Amino acid sequence: MSHRSRTRSGEIHQRAQQLTPGGVHSNVRLAGPRICFERGEGARLYDVDGNEYVDYLLGQGPNLLGHASAVVNDAVAREARRGSVFGAQHVLENAAGEVFLDTIGWADRVRFGLTGTESDQAALRLARAATGRTRFVRFEGTYHGWLDNVLATTVDGVTAPGSVGQLAHHLDDTYFIPYNNPEVLRETLSAHDDIAAIIVEPVMCNSAAIQPKDGFLAEIRRLCDQHGIVLIFDEVITGFRVALGGAVERYGVTPDLAVYGKAMAGGWPVSALAGTAELMDQLTEGVVHAGTFNSSIPACAAVIATLGLLRDDPPYGRIEAHGSKLIEGIRELGAAHQVPLRSQGLPMAFHVSFGEPELVHDHAGTAGFDQSRYADLTRTLFEHGVWVAPRGIWYVSAAHGEDELTTVLERLDAALTAEA
Ligand SMILES: Cc1ncc(COP(=O)(O)O)c(C=O)c1O
């Protein structure tokens, strides 16, 4: 399939570059092609030149229901007629809080926010306040937002700031250790008595979608209890995606605090910090968490509608079946084209790259992947009408059906032929 021109996208991008650095409003988008989309519908995107794309990026995860869910958007539009923020409680907040807590099933309290980045910060602050300790343990290759105390890259076992201009010493408060390695974790906790929290992406969706080995999350839980450390699950990607109850449900391990975002509000900007009453109620005892736009009417309307849809007609079986067939189809095409296309992860959030087929279990294991070859493939895929992230993650939504499956595999086949 050949795509039409992207003349209008090009013109719009040129103008955008005069308005905003790089023509994009998030640095992550600098890695992608210069494209201007006009609209999304279900699992498809349409650009301003009339080209259509099957979408497995889903806005970096939020569009679990597919794009432009009419139920969610109608609820937001209807409720927004009341206004947006009042600097006080409004009539939708309790309903949003109830459905949220009932859906995740393990926490006593919730605080809504706007982004995963900020809710992660609130979690870390609460852990410090509760323990009187300063430091955190986290795992190489995870992402917990773009602020100075969490943005980091690890190459060859050396962790460094992820940005120019970042205060490097803000990372001094963190012990970075490999994922899926209980021995190193035990040694780290025994060697230091200043650890307030362990923060973990229960599935390392930001590093090859690496899953926890059997018992690893349970061992983290056990060690946190033993050492009086707060366990924080960063469920910004996994929440409502890997199961209705997120990683807590899927892996059967309960944290003290967890952060949610992305999939919880049908594409609208909402995050949440949830946890035990004991920890969360510190927010009335001197620990500050604030935000002008927190729990706005549109945000609460989006949460109520999205979680209502996910609870009434859980799409997880369908999503899992689609993702499994897709992973298998990608593997078969790799073999047919004799290229080392590999994948791992869960069917609803998996990672594709070039490299050896064996599963990797920590960030160091991803060093052998040929990321630049894969990024090149995503550019070819884009030319063939497939929208995926250059960094390798594929997200599946409730709106992906047989049609998309056939289409994406045909287009991948064509892209691999073009690459050869
Ligand atoms: C695991 C994780 N935590 C936190 C964040 C930050 O969320 P946001 O981009 O909403 O600030 C992300 C974003 O991708 C994420 O993947």
CSV table of C-alpha atoms and ligand atoms in Angstrom, one decimal:
chain,number,residue,atom,x,y,z
A,1,MET,CA,0.0,0.0,0.0
A,2,SER,CA,1.5,3.4,-0.9
A,3,HIS,CA,0.5,6.5,0.9
A,4,ARG,CA,-0.5,9.8,-0.6
A,5,SER,CA,1.6,12.9,-0.1
A,6,ARG,CA,2.1,14.6,3.3
A,7,THR,CA,2.3,18.1,1.9
A,8,ARG,CA,-0.1,19.7,4.4
A,9,SER,CA,1.6,17.9,7.3
A,10,GLY,CA,4.9,19.3,6.1
A,11,GLU,CA,3.6,22.9,5.8
A,12,ILE,CA,2.0,22.6,9.3
A,13,HIS,CA,5.2,21.3,10.8
A,14,GLN,CA,7.2,24.2,9.3
A,15,ARG,CA,4.9,26.7,10.9
A,16,ALA,CA,4.9,24.7,14.2
A,17,GLN,CA,8.7,25.0,14.3
A,18,GLN,CA,8.4,28.7,14.5
A,19,LEU,CA,5.9,28.4,17.3
A,20,THR,CA,7.3,25.7,19.6
A,21,PRO,CA,10.8,24.1,19.9
A,22,GLY,CA,11.1,21.3,17.4
A,23,GLY,CA,7.5,21.8,16.4
A,24,VAL,CA,6.3,19.5,19.2
A,25,HIS,CA,5.1,20.0,22.7
A,26,SER,CA,6.7,16.9,24.3
A,27,ASN,CA,10.3,15.9,23.7
A,28,VAL,CA,9.3,12.3,23.2
A,29,ARG,CA,7.6,13.4,20.0
A,30,LEU,CA,10.9,14.6,18.5
A,31,ALA,CA,11.7,11.0,17.7
A,32,GLY,CA,8.7,10.6,15.5
A,33,PRO,CA,8.0,11.6,11.9
A,34,ARG,CA,6.7,15.1,11.1
A,35,ILE,CA,3.0,14.4,10.9
A,36,CYS,CA,-0.1,16.3,11.7
A,37,PHE,CA,-3.2,14.2,12.5
A,38,GLU,CA,-6.6,15.5,12.0
A,39,ARG,CA,-8.6,13.0,14.0
A,40,GLY,CA,-8.6,9.5,15.5
A,41,GLU,CA,-11.5,7.0,15.4
A,42,GLY,CA,-11.3,3.7,17.2
A,43,ALA,CA,-8.0,2.1,16.3
A,44,ARG,CA,-7.3,4.4,13.3
A,45,LEU,CA,-5.8,7.8,12.8
A,46,TYR,CA,-6.2,10.1,9.9
A,47,ASP,CA,-3.7,12.8,8.9
A,48,VAL,CA,-4.4,16.2,7.4
A,49,ASP,CA,-3.5,14.9,3.9
A,50,GLY,CA,-6.2,12.3,4.1
A,51,ASN,CA,-3.9,9.3,4.9
A,52,GLU,CA,-5.1,6.6,7.2
A,53,TYR,CA,-3.0,4.7,9.8
A,54,VAL,CA,-3.7,1.7,12.0
A,55,ASP,CA,-2.6,2.9,15.4
A,56,TYR,CA,-0.7,0.8,18.0
A,57,LEU,CA,0.8,3.8,19.8
A,58,LEU,CA,-2.5,5.0,21.2
A,59,GLY,CA,-1.2,8.4,22.3
A,60,GLN,CA,1.5,6.6,24.3
A,61,GLY,CA,-1.1,4.5,26.1
A,62,PRO,CA,-4.2,6.5,27.2
A,63,ASN,CA,-6.5,5.4,24.4
A,64,LEU,CA,-7.3,2.0,25.8
A,65,LEU,CA,-10.9,2.3,24.5
A,66,GLY,CA,-9.7,3.5,21.1
A,67,HIS,CA,-9.8,7.1,20.0
A,68,ALA,CA,-12.7,9.4,20.6
A,69,SER,CA,-14.9,7.1,22.6
A,70,ALA,CA,-18.4,8.6,22.1
A,71,VAL,CA,-19.5,7.5,25.6
A,72,VAL,CA,-16.6,9.2,27.3
A,73,ASN,CA,-16.6,12.3,25.1
A,74,ASP,CA,-20.3,12.8,25.4
A,75,ALA,CA,-20.1,12.6,29.2
A,76,VAL,CA,-17.2,15.1,29.3
A,77,ALA,CA,-19.1,17.5,27.0
A,78,ARG,CA,-22.3,17.2,28.9
A,79,GLU,CA,-20.7,17.6,32.3
A,80,ALA,CA,-18.4,20.4,31.2
A,81,ARG,CA,-21.5,22.6,30.8
A,82,ARG,CA,-21.4,23.0,34.6
A,83,GLY,CA,-17.9,24.5,34.4
A,84,SER,CA,-14.5,23.1,35.1
A,85,VAL,CA,-12.8,24.0,38.3
A,86,PHE,CA,-14.2,25.9,41.3
A,87,GLY,CA,-11.3,25.7,43.9
A,88,ALA,CA,-13.7,23.5,46.0
A,89,GLN,CA,-15.4,20.2,45.8
A,90,HIS,CA,-18.0,19.6,43.1
A,91,VAL,CA,-20.7,17.1,42.6
A,92,LEU,CA,-18.9,14.5,40.5
A,93,GLU,CA,-15.9,14.0,42.7
A,94,ASN,CA,-17.3,11.5,45.1
A,95,ALA,CA,-18.7,9.4,42.2
A,96,ALA,CA,-15.3,9.5,40.5
A,97,GLY,CA,-13.5,8.6,43.8
A,98,GLU,CA,-15.9,5.7,44.5
A,99,VAL,CA,-15.7,4.1,41.0
A,100,PHE,CA,-12.0,4.5,41.0
A,101,LEU,CA,-11.4,2.9,44.4
A,102,ASP,CA,-13.9,0.2,43.8
A,103,THR,CA,-12.3,-0.7,40.5
A,104,ILE,CA,-8.7,-0.9,41.8
A,105,GLY,CA,-10.1,-2.7,44.8
A,106,TRP,CA,-7.2,-2.4,47.3
A,107,ALA,CA,-6.8,1.2,48.4
A,108,ASP,CA,-8.6,3.4,50.9
A,109,ARG,CA,-8.1,6.8,49.4
A,110,VAL,CA,-7.4,8.5,46.1
A,111,ARG,CA,-6.1,11.9,45.1
A,112,PHE,CA,-6.6,12.9,41.4
A,113,GLY,CA,-4.0,14.8,39.5
A,114,LEU,CA,-3.1,15.6,35.9
A,115,THR,CA,0.0,13.6,35.0
A,116,GLY,CA,1.9,10.5,36.1
A,117,THR,CA,4.9,12.7,36.7
A,118,GLU,CA,3.4,14.8,39.4
A,119,SER,CA,1.5,12.0,41.1
A,120,ASP,CA,4.7,10.0,41.3
A,121,GLN,CA,6.3,13.0,43.1
A,122,ALA,CA,3.4,13.0,45.6
A,123,ALA,CA,4.0,9.3,46.2
A,124,LEU,CA,7.7,9.7,46.9
A,125,ARG,CA,7.0,12.7,49.2
A,126,LEU,CA,4.4,10.7,51.2
A,127,ALA,CA,6.9,7.8,51.6
A,128,ARG,CA,9.5,10.2,52.9
A,129,ALA,CA,7.1,11.7,55.3
A,130,ALA,CA,5.9,8.4,56.6
A,131,THR,CA,9.3,6.9,57.2
A,132,GLY,CA,11.4,9.9,58.1
A,133,ARG,CA,14.0,8.5,55.6
A,134,THR,CA,15.3,10.2,52.4
A,135,ARG,CA,16.2,7.7,49.8
A,136,PHE,CA,14.5,5.5,47.2
A,137,VAL,CA,15.3,2.2,45.5
A,138,ARG,CA,14.3,1.9,41.9
A,139,PHE,CA,15.1,-0.2,38.9
A,140,GLU,CA,17.4,0.5,35.9
A,141,GLY,CA,15.4,1.3,32.8
A,142,THR,CA,12.2,2.4,34.5
A,143,TYR,CA,10.6,5.8,33.9
A,144,HIS,CA,8.8,7.8,36.6
A,145,GLY,CA,8.5,11.1,34.9
A,146,TRP,CA,10.7,13.9,33.6
A,147,LEU,CA,11.6,15.8,36.8
A,148,ASP,CA,15.2,16.1,38.1
A,149,ASN,CA,14.9,13.5,40.9
A,150,VAL,CA,13.6,10.8,38.6
A,151,LEU,CA,14.8,11.3,35.0
A,152,ALA,CA,17.7,9.0,34.3
A,153,THR,CA,19.3,6.8,31.7
A,154,THR,CA,21.3,3.7,32.4
A,155,VAL,CA,23.9,2.7,29.9
A,156,ASP,CA,26.4,-0.2,30.6
A,157,GLY,CA,25.3,-0.2,34.2
A,158,VAL,CA,26.0,3.5,34.7
A,159,THR,CA,23.1,5.7,35.5
A,160,ALA,CA,23.2,9.4,34.6
A,161,PRO,CA,20.8,12.4,34.3
A,162,GLY,CA,18.5,12.1,31.3
A,163,SER,CA,18.6,15.7,30.4
A,164,VAL,CA,21.0,18.6,29.8
A,165,GLY,CA,20.3,21.2,32.6
A,166,GLN,CA,19.2,18.5,35.1
A,167,LEU,CA,20.5,18.8,38.6
A,168,ALA,CA,22.6,15.6,38.7
A,169,HIS,CA,22.8,15.5,42.5
A,170,HIS,CA,19.0,15.1,42.7
A,171,LEU,CA,19.6,11.5,41.6
A,172,ASP,CA,21.9,11.0,44.6
A,173,ASP,CA,18.8,10.1,46.6
A,174,THR,CA,18.2,7.0,44.6
A,175,TYR,CA,19.8,3.5,44.5
A,176,PHE,CA,19.5,2.2,41.0
A,177,ILE,CA,19.5,-1.6,40.8
A,178,PRO,CA,18.7,-4.3,38.2
A,179,TYR,CA,15.2,-5.5,37.9
A,180,ASN,CA,14.3,-9.1,38.6
A,181,ASN,CA,17.3,-9.6,40.9
A,182,PRO,CA,16.2,-10.4,44.4
A,183,GLU,CA,19.8,-10.9,45.7
A,184,VAL,CA,20.9,-7.4,44.7
A,185,LEU,CA,17.7,-6.0,46.2
A,186,ARG,CA,18.2,-7.8,49.5
A,187,GLU,CA,21.9,-6.7,49.7
A,188,THR,CA,20.9,-3.1,49.0
A,189,LEU,CA,18.2,-3.0,51.7
A,190,SER,CA,20.6,-4.6,54.2
A,191,ALA,CA,23.3,-2.2,53.4
A,192,HIS,CA,21.3,1.0,53.8
A,193,ASP,CA,18.9,2.1,56.5
A,194,ASP,CA,17.9,5.4,54.8
A,195,ILE,CA,15.4,3.9,52.3
A,196,ALA,CA,11.9,5.4,52.4
A,197,ALA,CA,10.4,3.6,49.4
A,198,ILE,CA,10.9,1.2,46.6
A,199,ILE,CA,9.2,2.5,43.4
A,200,VAL,CA,8.6,0.0,40.7
A,201,GLU,CA,6.9,-0.3,37.3
A,202,PRO,CA,5.4,-3.8,38.0
A,203,VAL,CA,5.9,-4.5,34.3
A,204,MET,CA,8.8,-2.5,32.9
A,205,CYS,CA,6.9,-1.2,30.0
A,206,ASN,CA,9.6,1.5,29.5
A,207,SER,CA,12.3,-1.1,29.1
A,208,ALA,CA,11.3,-3.9,26.6
A,209,ALA,CA,8.0,-4.5,28.5
A,210,ILE,CA,10.0,-6.8,30.8
A,211,GLN,CA,7.7,-8.8,33.1
A,212,PRO,CA,8.5,-9.6,36.7
A,213,LYS,CA,9.8,-13.1,37.2
A,214,ASP,CA,7.6,-15.4,39.3
A,215,GLY,CA,7.7,-14.2,42.9
A,216,PHE,CA,9.8,-11.1,42.3
A,217,LEU,CA,7.0,-8.6,43.2
A,218,ALA,CA,6.0,-10.7,46.2
A,219,GLU,CA,9.7,-10.7,47.3
A,220,ILE,CA,9.8,-6.8,47.0
A,221,ARG,CA,6.6,-6.7,49.1
A,222,ARG,CA,8.1,-9.0,51.7
A,223,LEU,CA,11.3,-7.0,52.0
A,224,CYS,CA,9.4,-3.7,52.2
A,225,ASP,CA,7.5,-5.1,55.2
A,226,GLN,CA,10.6,-6.5,56.8
A,227,HIS,CA,12.5,-3.1,56.5
A,228,GLY,CA,9.6,-0.8,57.1
A,229,ILE,CA,9.8,0.6,53.5
A,230,VAL,CA,6.9,2.0,51.5
A,231,LEU,CA,6.1,0.0,48.4
A,232,ILE,CA,5.0,2.2,45.4
A,233,PHE,CA,3.7,0.7,42.3
A,234,ASP,CA,4.0,3.0,39.3
A,235,GLU,CA,0.9,1.8,37.4
A,236,VAL,CA,0.8,4.7,35.0
A,237,ILE,CA,1.0,2.2,32.1
A,238,THR,CA,-0.1,-1.0,33.7
A,239,GLY,CA,-3.1,0.5,35.5
A,240,PHE,CA,-6.5,-0.5,33.9
A,241,ARG,CA,-4.5,-2.0,31.0
A,242,VAL,CA,-2.9,-5.3,32.1
A,243,ALA,CA,-6.2,-6.1,34.0
A,244,LEU,CA,-9.1,-4.0,35.2
A,245,GLY,CA,-7.3,-3.9,38.6
A,246,GLY,CA,-3.9,-3.3,36.9
A,247,ALA,CA,-0.8,-5.1,38.0
A,248,VAL,CA,-2.1,-5.5,41.5
A,249,GLU,CA,-4.8,-7.8,40.2
A,250,ARG,CA,-2.6,-9.5,37.5
A,251,TYR,CA,0.2,-10.3,39.9
A,252,GLY,CA,-1.6,-10.5,43.2
A,253,VAL,CA,0.7,-8.2,45.1
A,254,THR,CA,-0.6,-5.1,46.9
A,255,PRO,CA,1.5,-2.0,47.3
A,256,ASP,CA,1.2,0.7,49.9
A,257,LEU,CA,0.8,3.5,47.3
A,258,ALA,CA,0.2,3.3,43.6
A,259,VAL,CA,0.2,5.9,40.8
A,260,TYR,CA,-2.2,5.7,37.9
A,261,GLY,CA,-2.6,7.8,34.7
A,262,LYS,CA,-2.9,7.1,31.0
A,263,ALA,CA,-5.7,4.5,30.5
A,264,MET,CA,-7.9,5.7,33.4
A,265,ALA,CA,-9.8,8.4,31.6
A,266,GLY,CA,-10.3,7.5,27.9
A,267,GLY,CA,-7.6,9.8,26.6
A,268,TRP,CA,-8.3,12.8,28.9
A,269,PRO,CA,-5.5,14.1,31.2
A,270,VAL,CA,-6.1,12.6,34.6
A,271,SER,CA,-3.7,10.8,37.0
A,272,ALA,CA,-4.3,9.4,40.4
A,273,LEU,CA,-2.4,8.6,43.6
A,274,ALA,CA,-4.0,5.8,45.7
A,275,GLY,CA,-3.0,4.2,48.9
A,276,THR,CA,-3.7,3.2,52.4
A,277,ALA,CA,-5.6,5.7,54.7
A,278,GLU,CA,-2.6,5.8,57.0
A,279,LEU,CA,-0.2,7.0,54.3
A,280,MET,CA,-2.7,9.1,52.3
A,281,ASP,CA,-4.1,11.0,55.2
A,282,GLN,CA,-0.7,12.5,55.8
A,283,LEU,CA,-2.0,14.9,53.1
A,284,THR,CA,-4.0,16.5,55.9
A,285,GLU,CA,-1.1,16.5,58.3
A,286,GLY,CA,1.5,18.7,56.6
A,287,VAL,CA,2.4,16.8,53.5
A,288,VAL,CA,1.5,19.0,50.5
A,289,HIS,CA,0.0,17.9,47.2
A,290,ALA,CA,-1.8,20.5,45.1
A,291,GLY,CA,-2.9,21.4,41.6
A,292,THR,CA,-5.3,24.0,40.2
A,293,PHE,CA,-6.8,21.6,37.7
A,294,ASN,CA,-6.9,18.4,39.9
A,295,SER,CA,-10.3,16.6,39.8
A,296,SER,CA,-11.9,19.0,37.4
A,297,ILE,CA,-15.4,18.3,36.2
A,298,PRO,CA,-14.2,17.1,32.8
A,299,ALA,CA,-11.6,14.9,34.5
A,300,CYS,CA,-14.1,13.3,36.8
A,301,ALA,CA,-16.6,12.8,34.0
A,302,ALA,CA,-14.0,11.1,32.0
A,303,VAL,CA,-13.0,8.8,34.8
A,304,ILE,CA,-16.6,7.8,35.6
A,305,ALA,CA,-17.4,7.1,32.0
A,306,THR,CA,-14.2,5.3,31.2
A,307,LEU,CA,-14.2,3.0,34.3
A,308,GLY,CA,-18.0,2.5,33.8
A,309,LEU,CA,-17.3,1.1,30.3
A,310,LEU,CA,-14.4,-1.0,31.4
A,311,ARG,CA,-16.4,-2.5,34.3
A,312,ASP,CA,-19.6,-3.1,32.3
A,313,ASP,CA,-18.0,-4.7,29.3
A,314,PRO,CA,-14.4,-5.6,30.2
A,315,PRO,CA,-12.4,-5.7,27.0
A,316,TYR,CA,-9.4,-7.5,28.5
A,317,GLY,CA,-10.1,-10.9,26.9
A,318,ARG,CA,-10.5,-9.4,23.5
A,319,ILE,CA,-7.4,-7.2,23.9
A,320,GLU,CA,-5.3,-10.1,25.1
A,321,ALA,CA,-6.5,-12.3,22.2
A,322,HIS,CA,-5.7,-9.6,19.6
A,323,GLY,CA,-2.3,-8.9,21.1
A,324,SER,CA,-1.4,-12.6,21.2
A,325,LYS,CA,-2.3,-13.1,17.6
A,326,LEU,CA,-0.4,-9.9,16.6
A,327,ILE,CA,2.7,-11.0,18.5
A,328,GLU,CA,2.6,-14.4,16.7
A,329,GLY,CA,2.0,-12.7,13.4
A,330,ILE,CA,5.0,-10.4,13.9
A,331,ARG,CA,7.1,-13.4,14.8
A,332,GLU,CA,6.0,-15.3,11.7
A,333,LEU,CA,6.7,-12.4,9.4
A,334,GLY,CA,10.1,-11.9,11.0
A,335,ALA,CA,10.9,-15.6,10.2
A,336,ALA,CA,9.4,-15.4,6.7
A,337,HIS,CA,11.6,-12.3,5.9
A,338,GLN,CA,14.6,-13.9,7.7
A,339,VAL,CA,15.1,-10.9,10.0
A,340,PRO,CA,15.6,-11.2,13.8
A,341,LEU,CA,12.4,-9.5,14.8
A,342,ARG,CA,11.8,-10.3,18.4
A,343,SER,CA,9.1,-9.4,20.9
A,344,GLN,CA,8.2,-9.8,24.6
A,345,GLY,CA,5.8,-8.5,27.1
A,346,LEU,CA,2.1,-8.8,27.6
A,347,PRO,CA,-0.4,-8.9,24.7
A,348,MET,CA,-1.8,-5.5,25.7
A,349,ALA,CA,1.6,-3.8,26.0
A,350,PHE,CA,4.5,-5.6,24.3
A,351,HIS,CA,7.9,-4.6,22.9
A,352,VAL,CA,9.3,-5.3,19.4
A,353,SER,CA,12.9,-4.9,18.4
A,354,PHE,CA,15.7,-6.6,16.4
A,355,GLY,CA,17.8,-9.0,18.4
A,356,GLU,CA,18.2,-12.5,19.8
A,357,PRO,CA,14.8,-14.1,20.5
A,358,GLU,CA,15.5,-15.1,24.2
A,359,LEU,CA,13.5,-13.1,26.8
A,360,VAL,CA,15.5,-10.5,28.6
A,361,HIS,CA,14.8,-9.9,32.3
A,362,ASP,CA,16.5,-6.6,33.1
A,363,HIS,CA,17.5,-3.4,31.4
A,364,ALA,CA,21.1,-4.5,30.8
A,365,GLY,CA,19.6,-7.4,28.7
A,366,THR,CA,18.3,-4.9,26.2
A,367,ALA,CA,21.8,-3.7,25.2
A,368,GLY,CA,22.0,-6.2,22.4
A,369,PHE,CA,18.9,-4.9,20.7
A,370,ASP,CA,19.4,-3.1,17.4
A,371,GLN,CA,17.3,-0.1,18.4
A,372,SER,CA,18.3,2.0,15.4
A,373,ARG,CA,17.3,-0.7,12.9
A,374,TYR,CA,14.0,-1.0,14.6
A,375,ALA,CA,13.5,2.8,14.6
A,376,ASP,CA,14.2,2.7,10.9
A,377,LEU,CA,11.5,0.0,10.5
A,378,THR,CA,9.0,2.2,12.3
A,379,ARG,CA,9.6,4.9,9.8
A,380,THR,CA,8.9,2.5,7.0
A,381,LEU,CA,5.9,1.3,8.8
A,382,PHE,CA,4.7,4.8,9.0
A,383,GLU,CA,5.1,5.1,5.2
A,384,HIS,CA,2.8,2.0,5.0
A,385,GLY,CA,0.2,3.4,7.3
A,386,VAL,CA,1.2,1.9,10.7
A,387,TRP,CA,1.6,4.2,13.7
A,388,VAL,CA,3.9,2.8,16.3
A,389,ALA,CA,6.5,4.2,18.7
A,390,PRO,CA,10.2,4.1,17.5
A,391,ARG,CA,11.2,2.9,21.0
A,392,GLY,CA,9.4,-0.4,20.5
A,393,ILE,CA,6.3,-0.5,22.6
A,394,TRP,CA,3.0,-1.6,21.0
A,395,TYR,CA,-0.3,-0.9,22.8
A,396,VAL,CA,-3.5,-2.7,21.9
A,397,SER,CA,-6.9,-1.1,22.5
A,398,ALA,CA,-10.5,-2.4,22.9
A,399,ALA,CA,-11.2,-1.0,19.4
A,400,HIS,CA,-8.6,-3.2,17.6
A,401,GLY,CA,-10.4,-6.0,15.7
A,402,GLU,CA,-9.8,-8.6,13.0
A,403,ASP,CA,-9.7,-5.8,10.4
A,404,GLU,CA,-6.8,-4.1,12.1
A,405,LEU,CA,-5.0,-7.4,12.7
A,406,THR,CA,-5.1,-8.2,9.0
A,407,THR,CA,-4.3,-4.7,8.0
A,408,VAL,CA,-1.3,-4.3,10.3
A,409,LEU,CA,0.2,-7.6,9.3
A,410,GLU,CA,-0.2,-6.9,5.6
A,411,ARG,CA,1.5,-3.5,6.1
A,412,LEU,CA,4.3,-5.0,8.2
A,413,ASP,CA,4.9,-7.5,5.5
A,414,ALA,CA,5.1,-4.7,2.9
A,415,ALA,CA,7.4,-2.7,5.2
A,416,LEU,CA,9.8,-5.6,5.7
A,417,THR,CA,9.8,-6.2,2.0
A,418,ALA,CA,10.6,-2.5,1.4
A,419,GLU,CA,13.4,-2.7,4.0
A,420,ALA,CA,15.1,-5.7,2.5
B,1,LIG,C1,5.6,4.3,34.3
B,1,LIG,C2,5.4,5.7,34.0
B,1,LIG,N1,5.4,6.6,35.1
B,1,LIG,C3,5.2,7.9,34.9
B,1,LIG,C4,5.0,8.4,33.7
B,1,LIG,C5,4.8,9.9,33.5
B,1,LIG,O1,3.5,10.1,33.2
B,1,LIG,P1,3.1,11.5,32.5
B,1,LIG,O2,3.7,11.4,31.1
B,1,LIG,O3,1.6,11.5,32.5
B,1,LIG,O4,3.7,12.6,33.3
B,1,LIG,C6,5.1,7.6,32.6
B,1,LIG,C7,4.9,8.2,31.2
B,1,LIG,O5,5.0,7.5,30.2
B,1,LIG,C8,5.3,6.2,32.7
B,1,LIG,O6,5.3,5.4,31.7
